[in-house]
Amino acid sequence: MSKKVLVLADVRRQKLRNVTLEMIGAATRIADGGEVGVVILGKDIKALADGLGNYGVDVSYVVDSAELEHYNPSAYRKAFMEAVRDFEPSAILMAHSAVGRDFGPVMAARLGAGQVSDIVDIEGEGDDLRFVRPIYAGKAFTKVRIKQGTTIVTVRPNNLTPAEAGVGKAGTVKELAVSFEQPDLATMVREIVEKANTGVDLTEAKVIVSGGRGVKDASGFEPLKELADLLGAAVGASRGACDAGYCDYSLQIGQTGKVVTPDLYIACGISGAIQHLAGMSSSKVIVAINKDPEAPIFQVADYGIVGDLFEVVPMLTSEFKNV
Ligand code: FAD
């Protein structure tokens, strides 16, 4: 039976992040011939709705307001509910990002909906869809089937096939006027303190060069950054490296850090603790550089290099320069 599926666009700095197209692709599959809607919330974001019909979107809802410039659960809920009332979705998709992790449960409670978090795949067809999500820190996968009611799904970026242009639907755009008055808003964002731009976004990066306690100190990240710059990669880290003060916690990958799924993950001086694997083991190709041949990271690595990272990484950089 066809369904109506609503996607919350993942907007960062007035741009749609890649996961939005991945969700539109998934929504089209879940809808099974039914309608796909997209909700775009933010400030100065109207233009983002242009052309989404070409990716298969039937209706785009836009709420453009200063109150939505930064994520605020109360303001988001108010705006999103306007679209929900109009569209009446049977499933809602949002990114498994900092926003989606918070807003999914907010909407699930509001709608009395069931939630499936952090999906990495969808199996089956029609009414027999199963959402695949990792459990036990990525050691196993569970397949969840929702039998009734509205479903809220959060989608791990970089795993599902993005929708492609060329569908050629006209697609309608509906601008919703929502007024945000203070008594409605339980929380207010007073100030955003932005980190200095650290280059490629970790959660969207196709290649990540990551360092652990083996880099020895903050300057030990320099050869990794050089390799990353050459490859157009993001730099990540283990919690060991963050705890030791070698880098900022915003780089931490793992169970209590970011979850990443790049095409290539290069782990340098990282032992491969289960909590680190939870954040990166679904990377498509894993290369491990470690001087200990018994390091657990080699059990998940596709390619292992036993050696000193301070010799191996500069060697890789100079080889890549010649490619
Ligand atoms: P180590 O385990 O000390 O490994 C360093 C590695 O570097 C060793 O294998 C060593 O052989 C190698 N090495 C040393 N020198 C060199 C060299 N010159 N060249 C090559 N190799 C070298 N960890 C995370 O990463 N992410 C998380 O999100 C996370 N969450 C956690 C949550 C909880 C509740 C707990 C309890 C722990 C969590 N941890 C997390 C910590 C995790 O258990 C490990 O302690 C941590 O991942 C270890 O970091 P590491 O691999 O950098 O350090």
Coordinates of C-alpha atoms and ligand atoms in Angstrom, one line a residue:
M1 CA 0.0 0.0 0.0
S2 CA 1.4 3.4 -0.9
K3 CA 2.3 5.8 1.9
K4 CA 3.0 9.4 2.5
V5 CA 6.5 10.1 3.8
L6 CA 7.8 13.4 5.1
V7 CA 11.5 14.2 5.3
L8 CA 13.0 16.8 7.6
A9 CA 15.8 18.4 5.4
D10 CA 19.1 18.5 7.1
V11 CA 20.2 22.2 6.7
R12 CA 23.6 23.5 7.7
R13 CA 24.6 27.1 6.9
Q14 CA 21.8 27.6 4.3
K15 CA 22.8 24.4 2.5
L16 CA 21.2 21.0 2.2
R17 CA 23.5 18.3 3.6
N18 CA 24.0 15.2 1.4
V19 CA 21.9 13.1 3.8
T20 CA 18.8 15.0 2.7
L21 CA 19.0 13.4 -0.8
E22 CA 19.7 10.0 0.9
M23 CA 16.5 10.5 2.9
I24 CA 14.5 11.5 -0.2
G25 CA 15.7 8.3 -1.9
A26 CA 14.6 6.3 1.1
A27 CA 11.3 8.1 1.3
T28 CA 10.6 7.4 -2.3
R29 CA 11.2 3.7 -1.6
I30 CA 9.1 3.7 1.5
A31 CA 6.3 5.7 -0.1
D32 CA 6.0 2.9 -2.7
G33 CA 4.3 5.1 -5.3
G34 CA 2.8 7.4 -2.6
E35 CA 3.8 11.0 -1.9
V36 CA 7.1 12.4 -0.7
G37 CA 7.2 15.7 1.2
V38 CA 10.2 17.6 2.5
V39 CA 10.2 20.2 5.3
I40 CA 12.9 22.9 5.2
L41 CA 13.3 24.9 8.4
G42 CA 15.8 27.7 8.8
K43 CA 16.5 31.3 8.1
D44 CA 17.0 32.5 4.4
I45 CA 16.5 29.0 3.1
K46 CA 13.6 29.5 0.7
A47 CA 15.8 28.8 -2.3
L48 CA 16.6 25.3 -1.1
A49 CA 13.2 24.1 -2.1
D50 CA 13.9 24.9 -5.8
G51 CA 14.2 21.8 -8.0
L52 CA 13.4 19.2 -5.4
G53 CA 10.6 18.0 -7.6
N54 CA 13.3 16.8 -10.0
Y55 CA 14.5 14.4 -7.2
G56 CA 11.0 13.0 -6.8
V57 CA 9.6 15.4 -4.1
D58 CA 5.9 16.1 -4.4
V59 CA 5.6 18.9 -1.9
S60 CA 8.2 21.0 -0.2
Y61 CA 7.2 22.9 3.0
V62 CA 9.3 26.0 3.8
V63 CA 9.3 27.8 7.1
D64 CA 11.7 30.7 6.9
S65 CA 12.2 32.5 10.2
A66 CA 14.9 34.0 12.4
E67 CA 13.7 31.7 15.2
L68 CA 14.8 28.7 13.1
E69 CA 18.3 29.9 12.3
H70 CA 19.6 27.5 14.9
Y71 CA 18.0 24.3 16.2
N72 CA 15.5 24.9 18.9
P73 CA 13.2 21.9 19.8
S74 CA 10.2 24.1 20.6
A75 CA 10.4 26.2 17.5
Y76 CA 11.2 23.2 15.3
R77 CA 8.2 21.3 16.7
K78 CA 5.9 24.2 16.1
A79 CA 7.0 24.6 12.5
F80 CA 7.2 20.9 11.7
M81 CA 3.7 20.3 13.1
E82 CA 2.2 22.7 10.6
A83 CA 3.6 20.5 7.8
V84 CA 2.5 17.3 9.6
R85 CA -1.1 18.6 9.8
D86 CA -1.2 19.5 6.2
F87 CA 0.6 16.4 4.8
E88 CA -0.6 13.7 7.3
P89 CA 2.5 11.5 6.9
S90 CA 2.6 7.8 7.8
A91 CA 6.4 8.0 8.1
I92 CA 8.8 10.7 9.0
L93 CA 12.5 10.6 8.2
M94 CA 15.2 12.8 9.7
A95 CA 19.0 12.6 9.8
H96 CA 20.7 10.8 12.7
S97 CA 22.6 14.0 13.5
A98 CA 22.7 16.0 16.7
V99 CA 19.4 17.6 15.6
G100 CA 17.7 14.4 14.6
R101 CA 18.8 12.6 17.7
D102 CA 17.0 15.2 19.8
F103 CA 14.1 16.1 17.6
G104 CA 13.1 12.5 16.6
P105 CA 12.0 11.7 20.2
V106 CA 10.4 15.1 20.5
M107 CA 8.1 14.4 17.5
A108 CA 7.6 10.7 18.5
A109 CA 6.3 11.9 21.9
R110 CA 4.1 14.6 20.3
L111 CA 2.6 12.2 17.7
G112 CA 2.5 9.1 19.8
A113 CA 4.7 7.5 17.1
G114 CA 7.1 4.6 17.1
Q115 CA 10.8 5.5 16.4
V116 CA 13.5 3.5 14.7
S117 CA 16.9 5.2 15.3
D118 CA 20.1 5.3 13.3
I119 CA 19.1 3.1 10.3
V120 CA 21.9 2.1 7.9
D121 CA 19.8 0.1 5.4
I122 CA 16.3 -0.7 4.3
E123 CA 15.3 -4.3 3.3
G124 CA 12.2 -5.7 1.7
E125 CA 9.5 -4.0 -0.3
G126 CA 6.0 -2.6 0.0
D127 CA 4.4 -3.3 3.3
D128 CA 7.2 -5.7 4.3
L129 CA 9.9 -3.1 4.9
R130 CA 12.5 -3.8 7.5
F131 CA 14.8 -1.0 8.8
V132 CA 18.4 -2.2 9.5
R133 CA 20.2 -0.7 12.5
P134 CA 23.4 -1.5 14.3
I135 CA 23.3 -2.7 17.9
Y136 CA 25.9 -3.6 20.5
A137 CA 28.2 -0.9 19.3
G138 CA 28.1 -2.1 15.7
K139 CA 28.8 -5.8 16.5
A140 CA 25.4 -6.9 15.2
F141 CA 22.4 -5.6 13.2
T142 CA 18.7 -5.7 14.0
K143 CA 15.9 -5.5 11.5
V144 CA 12.9 -3.6 12.7
R145 CA 9.5 -3.8 11.1
I146 CA 6.8 -1.3 12.1
K147 CA 3.3 -2.8 11.9
Q148 CA 1.1 0.2 12.7
G149 CA 0.9 3.9 13.4
T150 CA 3.2 6.7 12.3
T151 CA 6.9 5.8 12.2
I152 CA 9.8 8.1 12.8
V153 CA 13.1 7.0 11.4
T154 CA 16.5 8.6 11.9
V155 CA 19.0 7.9 9.1
R156 CA 22.7 7.5 9.5
P157 CA 24.4 9.7 6.9
N158 CA 26.4 8.2 4.1
N159 CA 24.7 4.8 4.0
L160 CA 21.6 5.0 1.8
T161 CA 21.5 5.6 -1.9
P162 CA 20.8 9.3 -2.6
A163 CA 17.9 10.3 -4.8
E164 CA 19.0 11.2 -8.3
A165 CA 18.0 14.2 -10.4
G166 CA 15.9 13.6 -13.5
V167 CA 12.6 12.5 -12.0
G168 CA 10.9 15.5 -13.6
K169 CA 8.1 16.0 -11.2
A170 CA 6.8 19.6 -11.0
G171 CA 6.7 19.5 -7.2
T172 CA 4.8 22.2 -5.2
V173 CA 6.4 24.6 -2.7
K174 CA 4.3 25.7 0.3
E175 CA 5.5 28.5 2.4
L176 CA 4.1 28.2 5.9
A177 CA 3.7 31.3 8.1
V178 CA 4.4 30.3 11.7
S179 CA 4.5 32.8 14.5
F180 CA 6.8 32.1 17.4
E181 CA 5.7 33.7 20.5
Q182 CA 7.7 33.4 23.7
P183 CA 5.2 31.5 25.8
D184 CA 5.2 28.8 23.1
L185 CA 8.9 28.3 23.2
A186 CA 10.2 26.4 26.2
T187 CA 13.8 27.0 25.2
M188 CA 15.6 29.9 23.6
V189 CA 19.0 29.9 21.9
R190 CA 20.8 33.0 23.3
E191 CA 24.1 32.6 21.7
I192 CA 25.9 30.2 19.3
V193 CA 29.7 30.0 19.9
E194 CA 31.0 28.6 16.6
K195 CA 34.2 26.6 16.4
A196 CA 36.8 27.6 14.0
N197 CA 36.2 25.9 10.7
T198 CA 38.1 22.7 10.8
G199 CA 37.8 21.9 7.1
V200 CA 35.8 18.9 5.8
D201 CA 32.7 17.9 7.9
L202 CA 33.5 14.6 9.6
T203 CA 30.1 13.1 9.3
E204 CA 29.9 13.8 5.5
A205 CA 33.5 13.1 4.6
K206 CA 34.3 10.5 2.0
V207 CA 37.8 10.0 3.4
I208 CA 38.9 10.3 7.1
V209 CA 42.5 10.2 8.4
S210 CA 42.2 9.5 12.1
G211 CA 44.7 9.6 14.9
G212 CA 44.9 7.9 18.3
R213 CA 47.1 8.0 21.3
G214 CA 49.9 6.7 19.1
V215 CA 50.4 10.2 17.7
K216 CA 52.1 11.0 21.1
D217 CA 51.1 14.7 21.3
A218 CA 49.3 17.5 19.5
S219 CA 52.1 18.0 17.0
G220 CA 51.8 14.3 16.1
F221 CA 48.6 15.2 14.2
E222 CA 50.6 17.4 11.7
P223 CA 51.6 14.5 9.4
L224 CA 47.9 13.3 9.5
K225 CA 46.6 16.7 8.6
E226 CA 49.1 16.9 5.7
L227 CA 47.9 13.6 4.3
A228 CA 44.2 14.6 4.9
D229 CA 44.7 17.9 3.0
L230 CA 46.2 16.0 0.1
L231 CA 43.3 13.6 0.0
G232 CA 40.6 16.2 0.6
A233 CA 39.9 14.2 3.8
A234 CA 38.6 15.1 7.3
V235 CA 40.7 14.5 10.4
G236 CA 39.2 12.4 13.1
A237 CA 40.5 11.0 16.4
S238 CA 40.0 8.4 19.0
R239 CA 38.9 9.3 22.5
G240 CA 42.3 8.3 23.7
A241 CA 43.8 11.2 21.7
C242 CA 41.1 13.6 22.8
D243 CA 41.4 12.7 26.5
A244 CA 45.2 13.1 26.3
G245 CA 44.6 16.7 25.0
Y246 CA 46.2 16.1 21.6
C247 CA 43.1 17.4 19.8
D248 CA 39.6 18.8 20.2
Y249 CA 36.7 16.5 21.3
S250 CA 34.8 17.6 18.2
L251 CA 37.1 15.2 16.3
Q252 CA 36.2 12.2 18.5
I253 CA 34.8 9.2 16.6
G254 CA 33.1 6.3 18.4
Q255 CA 30.3 5.3 20.7
T256 CA 30.4 8.6 22.6
G257 CA 31.6 10.6 19.6
K258 CA 30.6 10.9 16.0
V259 CA 29.5 8.0 13.9
V260 CA 31.1 8.0 10.5
T261 CA 30.8 5.9 7.3
P262 CA 33.4 7.2 4.9
D263 CA 34.5 5.4 1.8
L264 CA 38.0 5.2 3.3
Y265 CA 39.0 5.4 7.0
I266 CA 42.8 5.5 7.8
A267 CA 43.4 4.8 11.5
C268 CA 46.8 5.8 12.7
G269 CA 48.0 4.8 16.1
I270 CA 44.6 3.7 17.2
S271 CA 44.3 0.4 19.1
G272 CA 40.7 -0.4 18.0
A273 CA 38.8 -0.5 21.2
I274 CA 35.1 -1.6 20.8
Q275 CA 33.9 2.0 21.7
H276 CA 36.0 3.4 18.8
L277 CA 34.8 0.6 16.4
A278 CA 31.2 1.6 17.2
G279 CA 31.8 4.9 15.3
M280 CA 33.7 3.7 12.3
S281 CA 33.5 0.0 11.6
S282 CA 30.9 0.4 8.9
S283 CA 33.4 2.5 6.8
K284 CA 33.7 1.0 3.3
V285 CA 37.5 0.4 3.4
I286 CA 39.5 0.6 6.6
V287 CA 43.3 1.0 6.6
A288 CA 45.1 0.6 9.9
I289 CA 48.6 1.8 10.7
N290 CA 49.9 0.5 14.0
K291 CA 53.2 -0.7 15.3
D292 CA 51.6 -3.5 17.3
P293 CA 50.7 -6.4 15.0
E294 CA 48.3 -7.7 17.7
A295 CA 46.3 -4.4 17.9
P296 CA 42.6 -5.2 17.6
I297 CA 42.1 -2.6 14.9
F298 CA 43.7 -5.1 12.4
Q299 CA 40.7 -7.4 12.9
V300 CA 38.4 -5.0 11.2
A301 CA 40.9 -3.5 8.8
D302 CA 40.8 -4.3 5.1
Y303 CA 44.5 -3.3 4.8
G304 CA 46.9 -3.3 7.7
I305 CA 50.3 -1.7 7.9
V306 CA 52.4 -2.8 10.8
G307 CA 54.8 0.1 11.4
D308 CA 55.6 3.4 13.0
L309 CA 53.0 6.0 11.8
F310 CA 55.6 8.7 11.8
E311 CA 57.4 6.8 9.0
V312 CA 54.3 5.3 7.2
V313 CA 52.1 8.4 7.0
P314 CA 54.7 10.7 5.4
M315 CA 55.6 7.9 3.1
L316 CA 51.9 7.6 2.0
T317 CA 51.7 11.4 1.6
S318 CA 54.7 11.5 -0.7
E319 CA 53.4 8.5 -2.7
F320 CA 50.0 10.2 -3.1
K321 CA 51.7 13.4 -4.3
N322 CA 53.1 11.4 -7.2
V323 CA 49.7 10.0 -8.3
Ligands
FAD1 P1 45.4 3.3 22.9 O1 44.4 2.2 23.2 O2 46.4 3.6 23.9 O3 46.1 2.8 21.5 C1 47.2 3.5 21.0 C2 47.7 2.6 19.9 O4 48.7 3.3 19.2 C3 48.3 1.3 20.3 O5 47.6 0.2 19.6 C4 49.8 1.4 19.9 O6 50.3 0.2 19.5 C5 49.7 2.4 18.8 N1 50.9 3.2 18.6 C6 51.7 3.8 19.5 N2 52.7 4.5 18.9 C7 52.6 4.2 17.6 C8 53.4 4.7 16.5 N3 54.4 5.5 16.6 N4 53.0 4.2 15.3 C9 51.9 3.4 15.1 N5 51.2 3.0 16.2 C10 51.5 3.4 17.4 N6 37.1 5.6 22.5 C11 36.9 6.2 21.3 O7 37.8 6.2 20.4 N7 35.7 6.7 20.9 C12 34.6 6.7 21.8 O8 33.6 7.3 21.4 C13 34.8 6.1 23.1 N8 33.8 6.1 23.9 C14 34.0 5.4 25.1 C15 32.9 5.3 26.0 C16 33.0 4.6 27.2 C17 31.9 4.4 28.1 C18 34.3 4.1 27.5 C19 34.5 3.3 28.8 C20 35.4 4.2 26.7 C21 35.2 4.9 25.5 N9 36.3 5.1 24.6 C22 36.1 5.6 23.4 C23 37.7 4.7 25.0 C24 38.2 3.4 24.4 O9 37.8 2.4 25.3 C25 39.7 3.4 24.3 O10 40.3 3.8 25.6 C26 40.2 4.5 23.3 O11 39.6 4.3 22.1 C27 41.7 4.2 23.1 O12 42.2 5.2 22.2 P2 43.5 4.9 21.4 O13 43.3 3.7 20.5 O14 43.9 6.1 20.7 O15 44.6 4.6 22.5

